[in-house]
Short mmCIF file of C-alpha atoms and ligand atoms in Angstrom, two decimals:
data_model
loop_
_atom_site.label_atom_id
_atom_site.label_comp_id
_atom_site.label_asym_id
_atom_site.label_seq_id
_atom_site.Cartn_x
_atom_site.Cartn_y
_atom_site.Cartn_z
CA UNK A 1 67.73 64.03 112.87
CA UNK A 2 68.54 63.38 109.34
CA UNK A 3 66.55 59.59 108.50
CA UNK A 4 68.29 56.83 107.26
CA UNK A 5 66.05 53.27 106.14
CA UNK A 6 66.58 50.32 108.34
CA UNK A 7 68.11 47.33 107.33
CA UNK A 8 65.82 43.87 107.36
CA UNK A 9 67.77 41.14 107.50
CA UNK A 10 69.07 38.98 110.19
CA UNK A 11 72.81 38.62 110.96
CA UNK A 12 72.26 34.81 113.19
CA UNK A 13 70.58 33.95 109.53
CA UNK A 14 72.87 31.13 107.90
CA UNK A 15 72.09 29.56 104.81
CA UNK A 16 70.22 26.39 104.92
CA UNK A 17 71.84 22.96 104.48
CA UNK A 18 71.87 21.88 101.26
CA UNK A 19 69.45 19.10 99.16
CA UNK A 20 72.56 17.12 98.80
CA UNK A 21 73.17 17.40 103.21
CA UNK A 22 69.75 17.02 103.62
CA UNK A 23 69.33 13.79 101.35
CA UNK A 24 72.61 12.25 103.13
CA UNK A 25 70.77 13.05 106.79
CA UNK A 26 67.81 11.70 105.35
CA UNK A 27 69.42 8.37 104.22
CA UNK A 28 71.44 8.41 107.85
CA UNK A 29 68.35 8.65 110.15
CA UNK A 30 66.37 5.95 107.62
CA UNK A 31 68.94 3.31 108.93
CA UNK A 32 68.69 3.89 112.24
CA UNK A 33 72.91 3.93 112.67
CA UNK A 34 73.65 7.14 114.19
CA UNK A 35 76.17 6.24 116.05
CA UNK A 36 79.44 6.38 114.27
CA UNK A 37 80.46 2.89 114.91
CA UNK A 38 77.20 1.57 113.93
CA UNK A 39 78.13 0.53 110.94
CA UNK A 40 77.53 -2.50 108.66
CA UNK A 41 80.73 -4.95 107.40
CA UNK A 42 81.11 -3.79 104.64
CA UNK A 43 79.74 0.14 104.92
CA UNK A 44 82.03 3.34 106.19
CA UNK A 45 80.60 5.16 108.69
CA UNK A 46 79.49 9.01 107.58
CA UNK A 47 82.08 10.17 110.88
CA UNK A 48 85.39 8.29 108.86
CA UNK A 49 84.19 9.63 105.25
CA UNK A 50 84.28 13.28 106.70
CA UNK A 51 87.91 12.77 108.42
CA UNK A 52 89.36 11.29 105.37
CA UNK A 53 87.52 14.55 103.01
CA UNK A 54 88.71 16.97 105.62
CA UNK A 55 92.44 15.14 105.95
CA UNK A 56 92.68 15.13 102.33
CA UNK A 57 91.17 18.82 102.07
CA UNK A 58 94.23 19.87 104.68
CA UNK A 59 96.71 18.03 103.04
CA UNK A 60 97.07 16.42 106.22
CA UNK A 61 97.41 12.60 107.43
CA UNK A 62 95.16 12.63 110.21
CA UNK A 63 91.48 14.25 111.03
CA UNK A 64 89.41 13.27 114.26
CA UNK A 65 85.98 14.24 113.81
CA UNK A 66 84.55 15.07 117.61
CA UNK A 67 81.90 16.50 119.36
CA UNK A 68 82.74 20.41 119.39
CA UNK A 69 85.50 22.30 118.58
CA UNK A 70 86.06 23.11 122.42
CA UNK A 71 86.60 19.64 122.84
CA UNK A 72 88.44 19.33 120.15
CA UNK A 73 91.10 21.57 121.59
CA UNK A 74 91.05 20.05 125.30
CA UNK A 75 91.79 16.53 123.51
CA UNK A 76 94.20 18.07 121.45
CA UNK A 77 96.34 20.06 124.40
CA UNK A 78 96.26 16.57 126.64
CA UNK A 79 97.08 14.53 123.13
CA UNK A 80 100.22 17.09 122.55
CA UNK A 81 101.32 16.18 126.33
CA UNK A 82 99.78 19.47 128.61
CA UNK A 83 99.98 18.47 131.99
CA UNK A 84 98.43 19.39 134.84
CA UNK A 85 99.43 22.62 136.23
CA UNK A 86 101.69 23.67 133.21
CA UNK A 87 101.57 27.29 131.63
CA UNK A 88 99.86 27.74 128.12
CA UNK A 89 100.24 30.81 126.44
CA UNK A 90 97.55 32.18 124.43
CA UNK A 91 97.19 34.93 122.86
CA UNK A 92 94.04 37.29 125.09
CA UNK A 93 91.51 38.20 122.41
CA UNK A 94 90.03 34.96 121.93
CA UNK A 95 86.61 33.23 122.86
CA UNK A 96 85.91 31.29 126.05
CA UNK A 97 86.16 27.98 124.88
CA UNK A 98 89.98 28.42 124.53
CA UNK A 99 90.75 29.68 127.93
CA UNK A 100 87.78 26.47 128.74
CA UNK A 101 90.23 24.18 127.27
CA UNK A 102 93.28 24.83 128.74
CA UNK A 103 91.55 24.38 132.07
CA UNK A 104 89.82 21.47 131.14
CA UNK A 105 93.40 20.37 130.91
CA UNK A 106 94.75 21.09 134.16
CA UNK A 107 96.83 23.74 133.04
CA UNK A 108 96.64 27.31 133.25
CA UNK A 109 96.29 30.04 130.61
CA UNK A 110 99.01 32.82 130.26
CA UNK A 111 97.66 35.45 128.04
CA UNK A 112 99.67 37.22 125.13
CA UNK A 113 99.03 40.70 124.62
CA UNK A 114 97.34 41.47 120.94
CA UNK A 115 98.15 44.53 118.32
CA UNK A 116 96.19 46.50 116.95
CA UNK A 117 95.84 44.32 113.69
CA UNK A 118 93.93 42.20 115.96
CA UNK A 119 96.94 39.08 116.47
CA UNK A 120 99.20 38.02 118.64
CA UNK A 121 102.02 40.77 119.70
CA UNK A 122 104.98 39.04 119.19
CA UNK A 123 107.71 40.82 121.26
CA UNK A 124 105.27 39.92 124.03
CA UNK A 125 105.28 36.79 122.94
CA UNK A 126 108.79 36.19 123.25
CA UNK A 127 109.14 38.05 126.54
CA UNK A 128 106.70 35.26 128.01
CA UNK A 129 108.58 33.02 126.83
CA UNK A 130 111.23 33.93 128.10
CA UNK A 131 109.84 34.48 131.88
CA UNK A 132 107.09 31.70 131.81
CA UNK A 133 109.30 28.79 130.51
CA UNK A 134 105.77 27.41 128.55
CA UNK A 135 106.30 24.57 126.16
CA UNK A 136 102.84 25.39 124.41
CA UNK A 137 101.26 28.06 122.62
CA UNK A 138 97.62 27.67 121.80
CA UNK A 139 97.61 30.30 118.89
CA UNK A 140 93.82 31.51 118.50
CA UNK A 141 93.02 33.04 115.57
CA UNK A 142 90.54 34.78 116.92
CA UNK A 143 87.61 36.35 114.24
CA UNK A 144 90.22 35.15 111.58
CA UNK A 145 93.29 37.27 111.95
CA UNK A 146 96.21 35.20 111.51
CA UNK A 147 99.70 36.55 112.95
CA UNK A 148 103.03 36.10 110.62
CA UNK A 149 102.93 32.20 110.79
CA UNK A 150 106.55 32.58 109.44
CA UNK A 151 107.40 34.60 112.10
CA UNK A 152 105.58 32.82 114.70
CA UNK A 153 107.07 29.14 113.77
CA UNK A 154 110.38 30.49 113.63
CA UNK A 155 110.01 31.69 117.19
CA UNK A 156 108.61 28.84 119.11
CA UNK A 157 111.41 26.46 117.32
CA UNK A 158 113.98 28.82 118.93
CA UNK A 159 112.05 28.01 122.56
CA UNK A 160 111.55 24.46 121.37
CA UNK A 161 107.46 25.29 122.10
CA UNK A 162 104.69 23.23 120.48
CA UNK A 163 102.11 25.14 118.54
CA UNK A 164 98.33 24.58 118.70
CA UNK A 165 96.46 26.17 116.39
CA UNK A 166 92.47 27.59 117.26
CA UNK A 167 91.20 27.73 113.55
CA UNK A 168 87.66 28.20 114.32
CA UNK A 169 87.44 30.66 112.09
CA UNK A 170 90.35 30.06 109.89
CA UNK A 171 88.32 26.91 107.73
CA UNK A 172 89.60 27.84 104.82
CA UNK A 173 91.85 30.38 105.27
CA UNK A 174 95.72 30.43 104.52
CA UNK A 175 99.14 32.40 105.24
CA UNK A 176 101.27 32.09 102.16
CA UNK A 177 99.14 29.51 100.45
CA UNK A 178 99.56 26.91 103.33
CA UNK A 179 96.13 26.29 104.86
CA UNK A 180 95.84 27.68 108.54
CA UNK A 181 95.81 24.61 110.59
CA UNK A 182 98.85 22.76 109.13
CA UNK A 183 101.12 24.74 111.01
CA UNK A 184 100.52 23.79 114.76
CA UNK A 185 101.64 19.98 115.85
CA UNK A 186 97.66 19.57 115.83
CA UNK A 187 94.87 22.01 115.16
CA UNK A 188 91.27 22.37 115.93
CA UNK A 189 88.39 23.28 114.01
CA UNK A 190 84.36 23.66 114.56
CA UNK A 191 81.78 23.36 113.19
CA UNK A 192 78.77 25.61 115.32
CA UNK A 193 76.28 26.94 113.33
CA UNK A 194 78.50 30.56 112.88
CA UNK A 195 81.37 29.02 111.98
CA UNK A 196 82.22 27.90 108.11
CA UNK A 197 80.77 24.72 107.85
CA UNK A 198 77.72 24.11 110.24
CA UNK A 199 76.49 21.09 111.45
CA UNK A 200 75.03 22.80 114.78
CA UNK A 201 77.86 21.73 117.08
CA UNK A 202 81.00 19.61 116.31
CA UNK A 203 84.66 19.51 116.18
CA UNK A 204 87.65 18.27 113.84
CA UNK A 205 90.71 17.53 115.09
CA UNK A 206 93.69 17.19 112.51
CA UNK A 207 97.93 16.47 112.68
CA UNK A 208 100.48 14.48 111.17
CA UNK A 209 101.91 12.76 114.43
CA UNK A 210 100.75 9.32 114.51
CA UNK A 211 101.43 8.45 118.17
CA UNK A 212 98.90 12.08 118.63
CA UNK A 213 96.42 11.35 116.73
CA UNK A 214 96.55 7.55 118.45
CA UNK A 215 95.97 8.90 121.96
CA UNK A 216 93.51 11.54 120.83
CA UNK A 217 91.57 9.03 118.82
CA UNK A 218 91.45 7.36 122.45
CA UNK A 219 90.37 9.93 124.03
CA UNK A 220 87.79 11.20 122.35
CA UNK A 221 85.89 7.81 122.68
CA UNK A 222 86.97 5.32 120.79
CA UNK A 223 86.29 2.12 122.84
CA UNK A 224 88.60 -0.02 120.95
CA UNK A 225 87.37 -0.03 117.06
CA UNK A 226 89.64 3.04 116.11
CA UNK A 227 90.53 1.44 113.02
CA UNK A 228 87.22 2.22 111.62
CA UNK A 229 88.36 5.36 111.93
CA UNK A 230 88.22 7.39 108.21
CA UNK A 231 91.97 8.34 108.70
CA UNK A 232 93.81 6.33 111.63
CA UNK A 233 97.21 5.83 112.31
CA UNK A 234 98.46 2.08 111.85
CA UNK A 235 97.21 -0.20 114.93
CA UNK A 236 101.05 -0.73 116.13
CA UNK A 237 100.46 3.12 117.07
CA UNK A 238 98.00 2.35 119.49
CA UNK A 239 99.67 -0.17 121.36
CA UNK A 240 101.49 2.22 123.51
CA UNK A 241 98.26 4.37 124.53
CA UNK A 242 95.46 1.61 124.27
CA UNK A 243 95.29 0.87 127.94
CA UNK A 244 96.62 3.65 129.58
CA UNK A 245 94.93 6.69 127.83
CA UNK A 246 91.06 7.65 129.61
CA UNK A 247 88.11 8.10 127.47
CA UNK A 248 86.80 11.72 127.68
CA UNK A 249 83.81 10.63 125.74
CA UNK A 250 83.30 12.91 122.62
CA UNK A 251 82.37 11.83 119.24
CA UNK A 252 80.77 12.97 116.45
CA UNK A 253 77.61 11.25 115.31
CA UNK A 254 77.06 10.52 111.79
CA UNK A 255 74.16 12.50 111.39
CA UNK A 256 75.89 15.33 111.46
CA UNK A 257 79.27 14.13 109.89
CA UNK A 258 76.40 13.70 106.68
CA UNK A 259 75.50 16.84 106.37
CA UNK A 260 79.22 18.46 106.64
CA UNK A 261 80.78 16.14 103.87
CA UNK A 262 78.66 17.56 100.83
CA UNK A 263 79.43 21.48 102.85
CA UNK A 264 83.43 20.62 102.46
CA UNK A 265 82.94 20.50 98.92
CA UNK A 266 81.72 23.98 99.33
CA UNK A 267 83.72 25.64 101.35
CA UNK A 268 86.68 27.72 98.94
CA UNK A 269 83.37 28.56 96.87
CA UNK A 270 82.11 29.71 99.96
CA UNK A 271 85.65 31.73 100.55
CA UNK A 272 85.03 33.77 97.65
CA UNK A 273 81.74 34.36 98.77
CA UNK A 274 82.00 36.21 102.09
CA UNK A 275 85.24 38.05 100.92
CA UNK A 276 83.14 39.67 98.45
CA UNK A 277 80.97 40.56 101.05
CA UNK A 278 83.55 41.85 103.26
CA UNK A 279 85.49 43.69 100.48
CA UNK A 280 82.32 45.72 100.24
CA UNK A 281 81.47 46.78 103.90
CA UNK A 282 85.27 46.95 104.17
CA UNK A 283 85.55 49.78 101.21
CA UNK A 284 82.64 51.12 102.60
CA UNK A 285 83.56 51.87 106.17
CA UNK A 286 86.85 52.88 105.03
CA UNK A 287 85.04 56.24 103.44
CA UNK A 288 85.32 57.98 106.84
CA UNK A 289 88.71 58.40 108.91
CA UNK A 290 86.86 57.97 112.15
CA UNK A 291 87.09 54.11 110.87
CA UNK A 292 90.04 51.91 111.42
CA UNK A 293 89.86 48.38 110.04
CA UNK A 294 92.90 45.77 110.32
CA UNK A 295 95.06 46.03 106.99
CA UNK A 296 95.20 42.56 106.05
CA UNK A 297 98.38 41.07 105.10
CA UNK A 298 99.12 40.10 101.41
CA UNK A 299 100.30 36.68 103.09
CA UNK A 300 96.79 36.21 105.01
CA UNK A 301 93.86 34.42 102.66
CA UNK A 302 91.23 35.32 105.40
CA UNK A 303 87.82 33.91 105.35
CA UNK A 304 85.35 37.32 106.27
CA UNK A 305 82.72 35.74 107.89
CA UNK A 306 82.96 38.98 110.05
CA UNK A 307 84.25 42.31 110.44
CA UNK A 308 86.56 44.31 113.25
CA UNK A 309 86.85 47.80 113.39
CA UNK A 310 87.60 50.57 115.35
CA UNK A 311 86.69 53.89 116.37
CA UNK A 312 89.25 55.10 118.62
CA UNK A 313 87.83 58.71 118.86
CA UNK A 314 84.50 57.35 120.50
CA UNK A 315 83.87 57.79 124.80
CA UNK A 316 82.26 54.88 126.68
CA UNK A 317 78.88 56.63 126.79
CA UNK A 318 79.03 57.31 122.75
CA UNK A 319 80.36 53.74 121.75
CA UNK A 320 77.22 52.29 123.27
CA UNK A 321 74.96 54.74 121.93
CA UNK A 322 76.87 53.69 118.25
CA UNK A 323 75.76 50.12 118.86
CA UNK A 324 72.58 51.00 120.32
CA UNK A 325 71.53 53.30 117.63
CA UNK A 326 72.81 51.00 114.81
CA UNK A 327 70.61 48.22 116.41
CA UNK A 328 67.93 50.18 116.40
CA UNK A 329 68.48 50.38 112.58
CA UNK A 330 68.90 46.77 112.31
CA UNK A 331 72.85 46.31 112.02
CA UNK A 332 73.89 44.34 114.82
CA UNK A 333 77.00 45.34 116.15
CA UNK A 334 78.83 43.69 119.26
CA UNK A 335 81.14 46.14 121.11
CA UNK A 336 84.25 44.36 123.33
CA UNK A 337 85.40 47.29 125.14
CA UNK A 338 82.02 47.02 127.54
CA UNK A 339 82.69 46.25 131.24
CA UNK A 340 79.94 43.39 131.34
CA UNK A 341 80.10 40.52 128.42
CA UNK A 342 77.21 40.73 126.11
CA UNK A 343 76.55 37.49 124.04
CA UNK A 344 79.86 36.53 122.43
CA UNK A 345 82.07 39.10 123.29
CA UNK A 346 83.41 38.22 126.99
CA UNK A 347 87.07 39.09 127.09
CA UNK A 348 89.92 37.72 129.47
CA UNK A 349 88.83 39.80 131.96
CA UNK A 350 85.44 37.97 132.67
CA UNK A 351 87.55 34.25 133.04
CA UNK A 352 87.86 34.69 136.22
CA UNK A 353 88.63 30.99 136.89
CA UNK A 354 92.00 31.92 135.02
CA UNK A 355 95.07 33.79 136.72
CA UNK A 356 94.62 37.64 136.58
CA UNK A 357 96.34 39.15 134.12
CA UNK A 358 97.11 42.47 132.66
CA UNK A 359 97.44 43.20 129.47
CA UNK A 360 97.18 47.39 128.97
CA UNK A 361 98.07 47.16 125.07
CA UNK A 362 94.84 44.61 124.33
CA UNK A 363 92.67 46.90 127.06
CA UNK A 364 93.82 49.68 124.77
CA UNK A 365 92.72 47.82 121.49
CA UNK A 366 89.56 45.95 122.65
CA UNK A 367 88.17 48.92 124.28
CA UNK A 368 87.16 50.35 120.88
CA UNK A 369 87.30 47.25 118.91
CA UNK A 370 83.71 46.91 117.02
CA UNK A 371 82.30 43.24 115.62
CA UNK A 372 79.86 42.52 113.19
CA UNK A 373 78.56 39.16 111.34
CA UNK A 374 78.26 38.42 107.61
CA UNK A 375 76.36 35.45 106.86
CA UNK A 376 76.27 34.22 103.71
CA UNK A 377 72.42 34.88 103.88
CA UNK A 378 73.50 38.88 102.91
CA UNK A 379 73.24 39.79 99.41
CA UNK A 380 75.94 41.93 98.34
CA UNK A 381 73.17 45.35 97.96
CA UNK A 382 72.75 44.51 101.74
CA UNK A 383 76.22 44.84 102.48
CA UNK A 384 76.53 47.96 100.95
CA UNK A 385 73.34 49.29 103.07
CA UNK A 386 74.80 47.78 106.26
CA UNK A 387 78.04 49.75 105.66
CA UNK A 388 76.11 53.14 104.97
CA UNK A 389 73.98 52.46 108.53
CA UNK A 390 77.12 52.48 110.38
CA UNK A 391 78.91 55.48 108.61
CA UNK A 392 75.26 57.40 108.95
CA UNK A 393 75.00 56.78 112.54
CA UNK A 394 78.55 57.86 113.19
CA UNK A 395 78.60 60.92 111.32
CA UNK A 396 75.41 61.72 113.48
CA UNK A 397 77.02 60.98 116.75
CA UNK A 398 80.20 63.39 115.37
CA UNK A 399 77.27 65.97 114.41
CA UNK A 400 76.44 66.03 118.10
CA UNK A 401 79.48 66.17 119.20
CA UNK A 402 79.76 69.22 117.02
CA UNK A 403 76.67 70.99 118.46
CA UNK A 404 77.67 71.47 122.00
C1 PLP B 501 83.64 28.73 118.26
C2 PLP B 501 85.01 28.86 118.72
C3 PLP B 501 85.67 27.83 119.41
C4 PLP B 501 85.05 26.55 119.89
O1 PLP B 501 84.07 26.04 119.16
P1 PLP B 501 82.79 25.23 119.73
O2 PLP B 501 82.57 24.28 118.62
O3 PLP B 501 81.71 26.23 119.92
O4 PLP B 501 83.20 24.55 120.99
C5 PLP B 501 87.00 28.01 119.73
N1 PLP B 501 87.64 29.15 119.44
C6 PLP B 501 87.04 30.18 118.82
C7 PLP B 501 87.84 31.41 118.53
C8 PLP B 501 85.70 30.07 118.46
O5 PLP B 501 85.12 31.11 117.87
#
């Protein structure tokens, strides 16, 4: 066996938080008000100065800063008017907290198949539509692949569906210059540690409906000072929803709101960043053909704080020897075609507290569908090294395919 040096560095690694984040914590936990209504007459609370940075930085009129970015989107589906027992369609490669949400809800996922670019199939789409009579879509875009928004908006207005967008990892992202997030009714972001601002856990909620935003407000805990709020609708809003809307308890503290506001600031510098990173792992693992990665659309601004590939010509037994053998060199490589979920990549098959479903075209895809971090902790020599591990340890599992 031919040798090949391992790679060092740790893909759960994120950059620290900055002097800046770290000062504004600092100045947060000196006073003692952590809670974001805590706040002195005249003072806004750290929670209301991150909604009105990330409203403004959407280009949006309202942001809800919450507890996670799975709550987020359960506020946000009961907000939009999901009721109990209704269908939402979403599309199936996505991450538990989505099908989590819809549940949470009352309602019941109905999952769209995917293509092979890693986003919502759209002629399934529309033949769900057709036979499921949905009036939601919570559109996930999953590891940052975003469908034809164009496509997708014109679609759901013919079916008179509202859109929810997942943009977990779409911060910063955008489909013909318009920011992914300001296409849905509402949209959810987070802000976990692996995400693209990281304040541990945390959600933001943003729209433009005022009555939406009142109820969600509401709901996510607002007792009744929501117009301390950094971006809230006019209090005549909230006189429709202010006694009859329940409080699913799920704020975000400013402690954390401090150290996100100086990150925002960050974040399109931060763009550039891991898309240089990708670029390079992406031209990389592009030198063999046993590689396919998504072509990205000239529409799609993606944020690559990851990677997808596939390699379609790989058997069970050899695609967990690939990530086996790569791990064993350091590159840490999560695989979602393997029959038992393995950290982050459970698929719609392991919800089994949602209908069954089958879905042979995303089987087809996910079953040699490859995932790999970037943090922003890689130097771009590392990304280059990372790339040459996985094309060495492929062309060594095609060398012993060779020999017998
Ligand atoms: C992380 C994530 C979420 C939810 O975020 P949390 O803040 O962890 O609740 C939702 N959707 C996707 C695709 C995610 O990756």
């Amino acid at each position: 066996m031919t040798r090949c040096a391992p790679f060092t560095g740790s893909f759960t690694q994120q950059e620290p938080i900055g002097e800046d984040g770290i000062a504004a914590a600092i100045a947060v936990l000196r006073s003692g008000r952590l809670h974001r209504y805590n706040t002195r007459s005249t003072e806004t609370s750290e929670a209301s100065k991150l909604e009105s940075a990330f409203a403004r930085y959407m280009g949006l009129s309202y942001c809800l800063a919450c507890a996670s970015g799975g709550y987020a989107l359960h506020i946000a589906l009961c907000a939009a008017g999901v009721q109990p027992g209704d269908a939402v369609l979403t599309n199936a490669f996505t991450l538990a907290p989505v099908p989590g949400a819809i549940v949470n809800a009352g309602a019941s996922p109905v999952y769209v198949e995917i293509t092979p670019a890693l986003t919502i199939d759209l002629a399934d789409l529309e033949r769900k539509l057709d036979t499921t009579g949905a009036r939601f879509l919570l559109l996930s875009h999953m590891r940052g692949h975003m469908a034809d928004m164009d496509a997708v908006i014109h679609l759901l207005a013919d079916y008179d569906v509202t859109l929810i967008e997942d943009c977990a990892h779409t911060m910063g992202a955008r489909w013909n210059g318009r920011p992914s997030g300001s296409f849905g009714l509402v949209s959810c972001f987070s802000t976990q540690t692996y995400k693209h601002i990281n304040s541990g856990e945390g959600g933001l909620l943003v729209t433009n409906d005022a009555e939406l935003m009142a109820r969600a407000t509401l709901m996510s805990g607002s007792y009744m000072l929501y117009n301390r709020h950094g971006t809230p609708p006019e209090e005549g809003v909230f006189a429709a929803a202010r006694l009859t809307t329940p409080n699913f308890s799920g704020r975000m503290d400013n402690l954390r709101a401090s150290i996100l506001v100086p990150q925002l600031t960050q974040l399109d510098a931060n763009v550039d960043r891991w898309n240089a990173r990708y670029a390079l792992i992406d031209r990389t693992l592009r030198i063999t053909p046993m590689i396919e990665l998504p072509s990205r659309p000239v529409a799609e601004r993606y944020v690559g704080s990851s990677i997808q590939f596939r390699v379609p010509t790989l058997t069970d037994d050899e695609a967990a020897s690939f990530v086996e053998a790569c791990s064993t060199l350091g590159v840490e490589i999560k695989w979602f075609g393997r029959d038992e979920p393995v950290g982050f990549t459970s698929t719609y098959k392991s919800w089994l507290y949602t209908p069954p479903a089958t879905l042979p075209q995303t089987d087809r895809v996910l079953s040699r569908l490859f995932d790999m971090r970037i943090p922003l902790t890689f130097s771009l020599s590392d990304c280059i090294q990372i790339g040459e591990i996985i094309l060495f340890v492929l062309s060594e599992i095609r060398n012993s395919k060779g020999s017998h």
